[in-house]
Short mmCIF file of C-alpha atoms and ligand atoms in Angstrom, two decimals:
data_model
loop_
_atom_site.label_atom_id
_atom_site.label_comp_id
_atom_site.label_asym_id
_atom_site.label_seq_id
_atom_site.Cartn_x
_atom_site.Cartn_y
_atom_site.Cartn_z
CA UNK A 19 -18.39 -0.63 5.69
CA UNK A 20 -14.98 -1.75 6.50
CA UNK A 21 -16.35 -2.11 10.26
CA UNK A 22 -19.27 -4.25 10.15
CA UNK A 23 -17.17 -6.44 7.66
CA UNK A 24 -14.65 -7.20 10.70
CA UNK A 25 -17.14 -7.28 13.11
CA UNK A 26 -19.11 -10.14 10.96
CA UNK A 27 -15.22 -11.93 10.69
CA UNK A 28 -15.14 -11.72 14.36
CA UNK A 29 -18.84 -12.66 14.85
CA UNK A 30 -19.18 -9.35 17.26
CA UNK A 31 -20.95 -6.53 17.24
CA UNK A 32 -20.41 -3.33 15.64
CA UNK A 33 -20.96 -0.24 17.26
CA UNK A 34 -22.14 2.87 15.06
CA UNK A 35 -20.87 6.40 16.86
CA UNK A 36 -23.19 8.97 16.31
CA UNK A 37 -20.67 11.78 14.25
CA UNK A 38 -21.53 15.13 13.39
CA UNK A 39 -19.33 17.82 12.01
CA UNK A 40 -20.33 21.33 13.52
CA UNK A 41 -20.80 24.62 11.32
CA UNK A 42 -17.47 25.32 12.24
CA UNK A 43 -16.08 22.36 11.51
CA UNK A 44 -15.52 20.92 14.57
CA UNK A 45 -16.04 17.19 15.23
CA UNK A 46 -18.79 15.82 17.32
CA UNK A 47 -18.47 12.25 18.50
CA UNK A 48 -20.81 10.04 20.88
CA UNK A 49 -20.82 6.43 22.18
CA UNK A 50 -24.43 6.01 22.48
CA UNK A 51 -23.60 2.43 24.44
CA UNK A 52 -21.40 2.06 27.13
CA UNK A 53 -18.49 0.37 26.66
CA UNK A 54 -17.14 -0.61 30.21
CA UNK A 55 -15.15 -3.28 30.22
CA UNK A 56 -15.02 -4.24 27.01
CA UNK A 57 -12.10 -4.49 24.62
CA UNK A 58 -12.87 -1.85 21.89
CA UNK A 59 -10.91 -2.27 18.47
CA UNK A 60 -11.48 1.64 17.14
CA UNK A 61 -11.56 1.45 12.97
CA UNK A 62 -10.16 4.43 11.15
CA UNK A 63 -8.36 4.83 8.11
CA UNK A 64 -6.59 7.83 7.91
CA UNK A 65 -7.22 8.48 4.23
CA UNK A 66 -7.93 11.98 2.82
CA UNK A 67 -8.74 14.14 4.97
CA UNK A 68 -6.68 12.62 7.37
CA UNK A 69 -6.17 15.41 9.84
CA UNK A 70 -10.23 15.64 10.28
CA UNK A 71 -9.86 11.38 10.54
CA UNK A 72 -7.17 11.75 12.54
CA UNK A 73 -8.49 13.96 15.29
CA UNK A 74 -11.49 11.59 14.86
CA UNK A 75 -9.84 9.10 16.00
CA UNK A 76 -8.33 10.20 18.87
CA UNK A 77 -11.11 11.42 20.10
CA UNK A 78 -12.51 8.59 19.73
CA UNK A 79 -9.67 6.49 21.47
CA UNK A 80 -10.09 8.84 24.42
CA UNK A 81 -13.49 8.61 24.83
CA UNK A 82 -13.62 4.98 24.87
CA UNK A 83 -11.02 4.66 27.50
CA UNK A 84 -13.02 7.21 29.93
CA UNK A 85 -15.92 5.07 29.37
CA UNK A 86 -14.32 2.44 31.06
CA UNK A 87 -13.21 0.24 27.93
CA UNK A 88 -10.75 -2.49 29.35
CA UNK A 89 -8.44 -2.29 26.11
CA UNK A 90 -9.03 0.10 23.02
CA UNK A 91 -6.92 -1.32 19.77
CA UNK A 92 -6.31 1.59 16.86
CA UNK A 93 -6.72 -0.05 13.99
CA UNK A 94 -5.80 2.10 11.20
CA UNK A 95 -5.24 0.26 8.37
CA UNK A 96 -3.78 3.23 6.23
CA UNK A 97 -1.40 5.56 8.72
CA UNK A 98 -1.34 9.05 7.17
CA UNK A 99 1.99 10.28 8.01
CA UNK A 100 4.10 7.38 7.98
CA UNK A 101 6.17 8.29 5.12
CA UNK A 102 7.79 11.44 6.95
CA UNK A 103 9.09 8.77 9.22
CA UNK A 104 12.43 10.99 10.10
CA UNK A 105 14.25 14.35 9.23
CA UNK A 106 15.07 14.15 5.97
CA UNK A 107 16.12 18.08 5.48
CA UNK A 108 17.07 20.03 8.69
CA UNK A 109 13.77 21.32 10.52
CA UNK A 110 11.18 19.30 9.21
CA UNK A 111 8.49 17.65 11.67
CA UNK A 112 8.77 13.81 12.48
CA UNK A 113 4.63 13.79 11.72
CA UNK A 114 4.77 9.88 11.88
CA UNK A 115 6.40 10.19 14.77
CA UNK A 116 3.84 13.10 16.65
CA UNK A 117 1.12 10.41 15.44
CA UNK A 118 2.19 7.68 17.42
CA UNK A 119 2.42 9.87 20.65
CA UNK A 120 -0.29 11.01 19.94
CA UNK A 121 -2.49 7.94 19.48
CA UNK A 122 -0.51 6.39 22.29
CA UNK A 123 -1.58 9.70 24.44
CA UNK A 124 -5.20 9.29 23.49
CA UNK A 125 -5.24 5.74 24.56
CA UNK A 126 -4.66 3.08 22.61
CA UNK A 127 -3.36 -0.12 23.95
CA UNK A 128 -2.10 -1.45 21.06
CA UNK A 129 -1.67 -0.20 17.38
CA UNK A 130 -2.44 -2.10 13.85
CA UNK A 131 -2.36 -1.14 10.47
CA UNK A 132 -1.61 -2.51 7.27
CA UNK A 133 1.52 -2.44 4.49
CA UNK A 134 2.23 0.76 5.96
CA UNK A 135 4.87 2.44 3.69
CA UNK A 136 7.47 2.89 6.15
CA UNK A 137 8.17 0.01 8.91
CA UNK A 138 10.58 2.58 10.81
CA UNK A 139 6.90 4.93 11.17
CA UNK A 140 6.33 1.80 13.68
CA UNK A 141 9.11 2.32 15.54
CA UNK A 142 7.41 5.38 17.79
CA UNK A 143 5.42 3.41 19.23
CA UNK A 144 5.79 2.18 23.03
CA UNK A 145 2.37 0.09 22.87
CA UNK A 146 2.35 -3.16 21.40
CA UNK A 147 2.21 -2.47 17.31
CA UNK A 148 1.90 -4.44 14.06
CA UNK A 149 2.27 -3.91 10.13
CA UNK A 150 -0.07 -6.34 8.47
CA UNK A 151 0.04 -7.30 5.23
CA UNK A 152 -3.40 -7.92 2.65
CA UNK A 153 -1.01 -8.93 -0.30
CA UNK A 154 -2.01 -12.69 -0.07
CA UNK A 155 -5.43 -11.51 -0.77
CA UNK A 156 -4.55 -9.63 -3.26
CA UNK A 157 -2.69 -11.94 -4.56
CA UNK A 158 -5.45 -14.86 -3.66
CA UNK A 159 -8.03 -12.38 -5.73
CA UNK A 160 -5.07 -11.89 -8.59
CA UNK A 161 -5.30 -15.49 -8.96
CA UNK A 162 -9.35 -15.53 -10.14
CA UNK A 163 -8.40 -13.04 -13.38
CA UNK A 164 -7.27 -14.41 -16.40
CA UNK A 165 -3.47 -13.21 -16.59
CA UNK A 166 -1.52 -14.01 -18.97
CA UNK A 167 1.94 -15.57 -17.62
CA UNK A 168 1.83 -12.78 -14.71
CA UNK A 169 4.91 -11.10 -13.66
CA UNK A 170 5.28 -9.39 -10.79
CA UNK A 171 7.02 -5.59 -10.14
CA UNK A 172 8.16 -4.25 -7.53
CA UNK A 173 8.39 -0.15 -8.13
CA UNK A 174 11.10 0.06 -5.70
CA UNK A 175 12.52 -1.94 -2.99
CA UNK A 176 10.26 -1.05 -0.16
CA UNK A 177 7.52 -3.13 -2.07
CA UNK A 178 9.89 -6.13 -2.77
CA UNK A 179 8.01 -7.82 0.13
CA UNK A 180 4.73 -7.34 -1.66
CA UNK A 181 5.73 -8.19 -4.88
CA UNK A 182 7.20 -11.75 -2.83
CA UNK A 183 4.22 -12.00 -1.65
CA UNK A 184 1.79 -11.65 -3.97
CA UNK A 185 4.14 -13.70 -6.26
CA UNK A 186 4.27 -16.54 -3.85
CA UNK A 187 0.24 -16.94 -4.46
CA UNK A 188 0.94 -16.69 -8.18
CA UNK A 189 3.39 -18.37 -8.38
CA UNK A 190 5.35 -15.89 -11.06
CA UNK A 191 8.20 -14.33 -11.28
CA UNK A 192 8.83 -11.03 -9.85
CA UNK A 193 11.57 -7.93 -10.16
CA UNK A 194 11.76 -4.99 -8.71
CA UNK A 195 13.09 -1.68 -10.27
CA UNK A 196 15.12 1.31 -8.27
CA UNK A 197 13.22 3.96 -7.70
CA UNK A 198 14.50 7.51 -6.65
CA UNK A 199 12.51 11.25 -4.99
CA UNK A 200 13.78 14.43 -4.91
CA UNK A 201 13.28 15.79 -1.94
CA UNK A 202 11.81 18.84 -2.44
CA UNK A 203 10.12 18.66 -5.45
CA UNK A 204 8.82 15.39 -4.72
CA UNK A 205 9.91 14.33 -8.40
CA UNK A 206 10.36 10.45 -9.00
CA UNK A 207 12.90 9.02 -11.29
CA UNK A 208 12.68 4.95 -11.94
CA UNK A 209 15.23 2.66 -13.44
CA UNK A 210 14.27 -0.45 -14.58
CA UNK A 211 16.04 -4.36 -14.54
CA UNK A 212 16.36 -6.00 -18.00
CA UNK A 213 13.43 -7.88 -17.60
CA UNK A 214 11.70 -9.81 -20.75
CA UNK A 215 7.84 -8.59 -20.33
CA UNK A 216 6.87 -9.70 -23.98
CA UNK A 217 3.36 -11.19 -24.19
CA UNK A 218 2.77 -11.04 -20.68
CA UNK A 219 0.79 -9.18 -17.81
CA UNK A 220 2.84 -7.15 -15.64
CA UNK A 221 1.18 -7.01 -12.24
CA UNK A 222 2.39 -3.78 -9.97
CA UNK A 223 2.02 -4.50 -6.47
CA UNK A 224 2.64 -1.17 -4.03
CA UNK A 225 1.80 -0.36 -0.60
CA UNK A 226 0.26 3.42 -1.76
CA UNK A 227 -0.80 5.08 -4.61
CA UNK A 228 -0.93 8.70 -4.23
CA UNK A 229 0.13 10.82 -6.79
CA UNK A 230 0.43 8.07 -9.63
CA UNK A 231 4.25 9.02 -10.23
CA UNK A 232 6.03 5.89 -8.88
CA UNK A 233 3.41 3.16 -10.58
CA UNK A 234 3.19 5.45 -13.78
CA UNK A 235 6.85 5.11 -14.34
CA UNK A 236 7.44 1.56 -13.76
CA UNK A 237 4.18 1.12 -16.29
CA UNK A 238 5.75 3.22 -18.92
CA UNK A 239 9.25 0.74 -18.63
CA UNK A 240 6.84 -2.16 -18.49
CA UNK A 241 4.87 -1.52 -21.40
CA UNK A 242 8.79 -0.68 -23.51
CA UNK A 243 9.88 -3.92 -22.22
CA UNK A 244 6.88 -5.52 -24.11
CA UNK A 245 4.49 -6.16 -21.33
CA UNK A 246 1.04 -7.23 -23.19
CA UNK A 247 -1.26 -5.21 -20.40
CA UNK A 248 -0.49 -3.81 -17.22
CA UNK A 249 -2.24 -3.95 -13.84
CA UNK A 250 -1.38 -2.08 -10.44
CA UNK A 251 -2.70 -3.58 -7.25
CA UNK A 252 -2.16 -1.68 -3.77
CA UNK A 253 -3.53 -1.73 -0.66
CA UNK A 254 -4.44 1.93 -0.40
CA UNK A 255 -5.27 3.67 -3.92
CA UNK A 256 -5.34 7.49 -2.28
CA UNK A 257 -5.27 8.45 -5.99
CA UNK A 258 -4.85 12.33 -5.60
CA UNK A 259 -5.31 14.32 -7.93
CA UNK A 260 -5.28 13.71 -11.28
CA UNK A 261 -3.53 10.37 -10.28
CA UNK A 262 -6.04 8.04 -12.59
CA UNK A 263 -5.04 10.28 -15.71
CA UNK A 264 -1.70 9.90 -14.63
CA UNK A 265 -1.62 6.27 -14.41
CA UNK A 266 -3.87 5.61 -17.85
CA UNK A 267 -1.69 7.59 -19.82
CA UNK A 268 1.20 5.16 -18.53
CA UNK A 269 -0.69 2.64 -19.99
CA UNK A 270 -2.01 0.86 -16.68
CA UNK A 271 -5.05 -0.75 -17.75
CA UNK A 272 -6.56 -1.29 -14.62
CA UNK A 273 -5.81 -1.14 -10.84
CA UNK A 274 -6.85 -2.97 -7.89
CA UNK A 275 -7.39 -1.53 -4.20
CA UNK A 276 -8.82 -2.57 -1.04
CA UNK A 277 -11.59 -1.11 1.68
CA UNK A 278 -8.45 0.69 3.55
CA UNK A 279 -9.28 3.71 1.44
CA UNK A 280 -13.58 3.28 1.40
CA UNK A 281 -13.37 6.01 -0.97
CA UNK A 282 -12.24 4.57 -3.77
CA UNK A 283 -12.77 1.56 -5.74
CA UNK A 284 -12.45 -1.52 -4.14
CA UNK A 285 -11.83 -5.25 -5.09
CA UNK A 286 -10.31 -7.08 -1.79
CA UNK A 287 -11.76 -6.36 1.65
CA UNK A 288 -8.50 -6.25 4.25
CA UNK A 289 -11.37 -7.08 6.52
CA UNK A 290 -9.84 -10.72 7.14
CA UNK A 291 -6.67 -9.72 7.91
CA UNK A 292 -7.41 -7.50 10.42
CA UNK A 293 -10.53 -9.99 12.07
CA UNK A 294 -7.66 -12.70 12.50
CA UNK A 295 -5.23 -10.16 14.24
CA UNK A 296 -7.76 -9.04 16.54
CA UNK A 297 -8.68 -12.77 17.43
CA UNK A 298 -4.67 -13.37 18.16
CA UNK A 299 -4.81 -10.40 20.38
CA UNK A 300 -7.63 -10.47 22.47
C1 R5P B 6 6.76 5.26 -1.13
O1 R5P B 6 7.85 4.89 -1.52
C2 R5P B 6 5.55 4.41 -1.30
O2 R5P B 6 5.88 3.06 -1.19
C3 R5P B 6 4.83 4.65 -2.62
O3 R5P B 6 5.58 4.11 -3.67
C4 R5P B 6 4.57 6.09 -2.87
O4 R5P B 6 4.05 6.70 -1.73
C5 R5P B 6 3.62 6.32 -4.02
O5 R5P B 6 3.45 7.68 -4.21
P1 R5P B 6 3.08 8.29 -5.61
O6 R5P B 6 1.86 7.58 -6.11
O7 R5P B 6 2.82 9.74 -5.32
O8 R5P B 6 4.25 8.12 -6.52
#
């Protein structure tokens, strides 16, 4: 459990809620310690279903501060929501945006989560708030697998910081290709750079995968380009769907998540990253 793995990073104590969904689908949450005074770091990834982990967590935000907790941090290391980050077509809801008031309303003093998709989605927030990043341990656990003369790719250029990143540790090369959504049919279109891939492993570093779409279609360039096997790595692998039969049929041979998303599989724990952010707060 994501929890007890930051908890053991921190050398604290982990505090199991007693949770209970009622017949009717309501949420049932309980402290069964007190928590006065104490600085309470709340962990919830807001992965599938994330309005039921959602309204979990603010409960659970609010409950901790009328207990008498000194500080509560929400640390939710995958932010459902933060991709509708503004108005795109006339009428739509800012839901990033209604999260962060809402979290903020419950509570929370300050607000961390990891390679959240949009930075602006951070931007609602009036507490103290952070984007972390896990991509030098994925890049750190890239390094133990036998690539062959890795390069790095970038779907689009939100993720050119991750592909940086994660080429920094391998020290590769990286590229990133432009990537483009329609807007209401969620379609995804991808142009990619002239890059020579032949005889090596193409490594596809992304914040999310959801749907499949934007790693399948830098895969599919990839493997024209010559790429001898492809990998994806990304911090939260929501894989909806039929997302894995998306992204096999693109030829991705294997890809690589993290505990953000406890559902699915799991090579790198984000657990350090988050440990060493609560140390620099509190
Ligand atoms: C948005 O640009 C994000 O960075 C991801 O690339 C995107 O959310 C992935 O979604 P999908 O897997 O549905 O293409």
């Amino acid at each position: 459990m994501l929890a007890r793995r930051v908890a053991d990073a921190m050398k604290t104590n982990v505090l199991q809620l007693e949770h209970k969904v009622f017949p009717d689908g309501e949420t049932y949450i309980r402290f069964p310690e007190p928590v006065d005074d104490e600085r309470v770091a709340v962990i919830q990834s807001c992965y599938p279903p994330q309005n039921k982990n959602l309204i979990d967590l603010l409960f659970i935000l609010d409950a901790a501060r009328e207990m008498g907790a000194r500080e509560v941090a929400a640390v939710v290391p995958y932010f459902a929501y933060a991709r509708q980050d503004d108005r795109y077509r006339s009428g739509e809801a800012v839901s990033a945006k209604t999260s962060a008031r809402l979290i903020e309303a419950a509570g929370a003093s300050h607000f961390l989560t990891i390679d959240v998709p949009s930075n602006k989605a951070l931007q609602f927030f009036r507490i103290h708030s952070e984007n972390l990043t896990c991509m030098n341990l994925m890049g750190t656990y890239l390094k133990t697998r036998a690539l062959e003369k890795p390069y790095v790719l970038a779907p689009d250029d939100g993720a050119i910081p991750l592909a940086q990143t994660v080429s920094t540790v391998l020290q590769s090369e990286y590229a990133w290709f432009e990537k483009s959504r329609d807007k209401v049919t969620g379609a995804v279109s991808t142009s990619g750079k002239d890059v020579d891939l032949r005889g090596r492993d193409a490594v596809i570093v992304d914040d999310v995968i959801s749907t499949g779409k934007t790693i399948a279609n830098t895969a599919q360039i990839a493997k024209k380009q010559g790429s001898r096997r492809v990998i994806a790595a990304c911090a939260h692998l929501l894989l909806t769907g039929n997302a894995e039969q998306t992204l096999k049929v693109a030829g991705v041979e294997e890809t690589i998540g993290t505990d953000s998303i406890e559902i699915r599989p799991q090579s790198v724990s984000i657990a350090p990253v988050l440990a060493e952010a609560l140390r620099r707060i509190w």
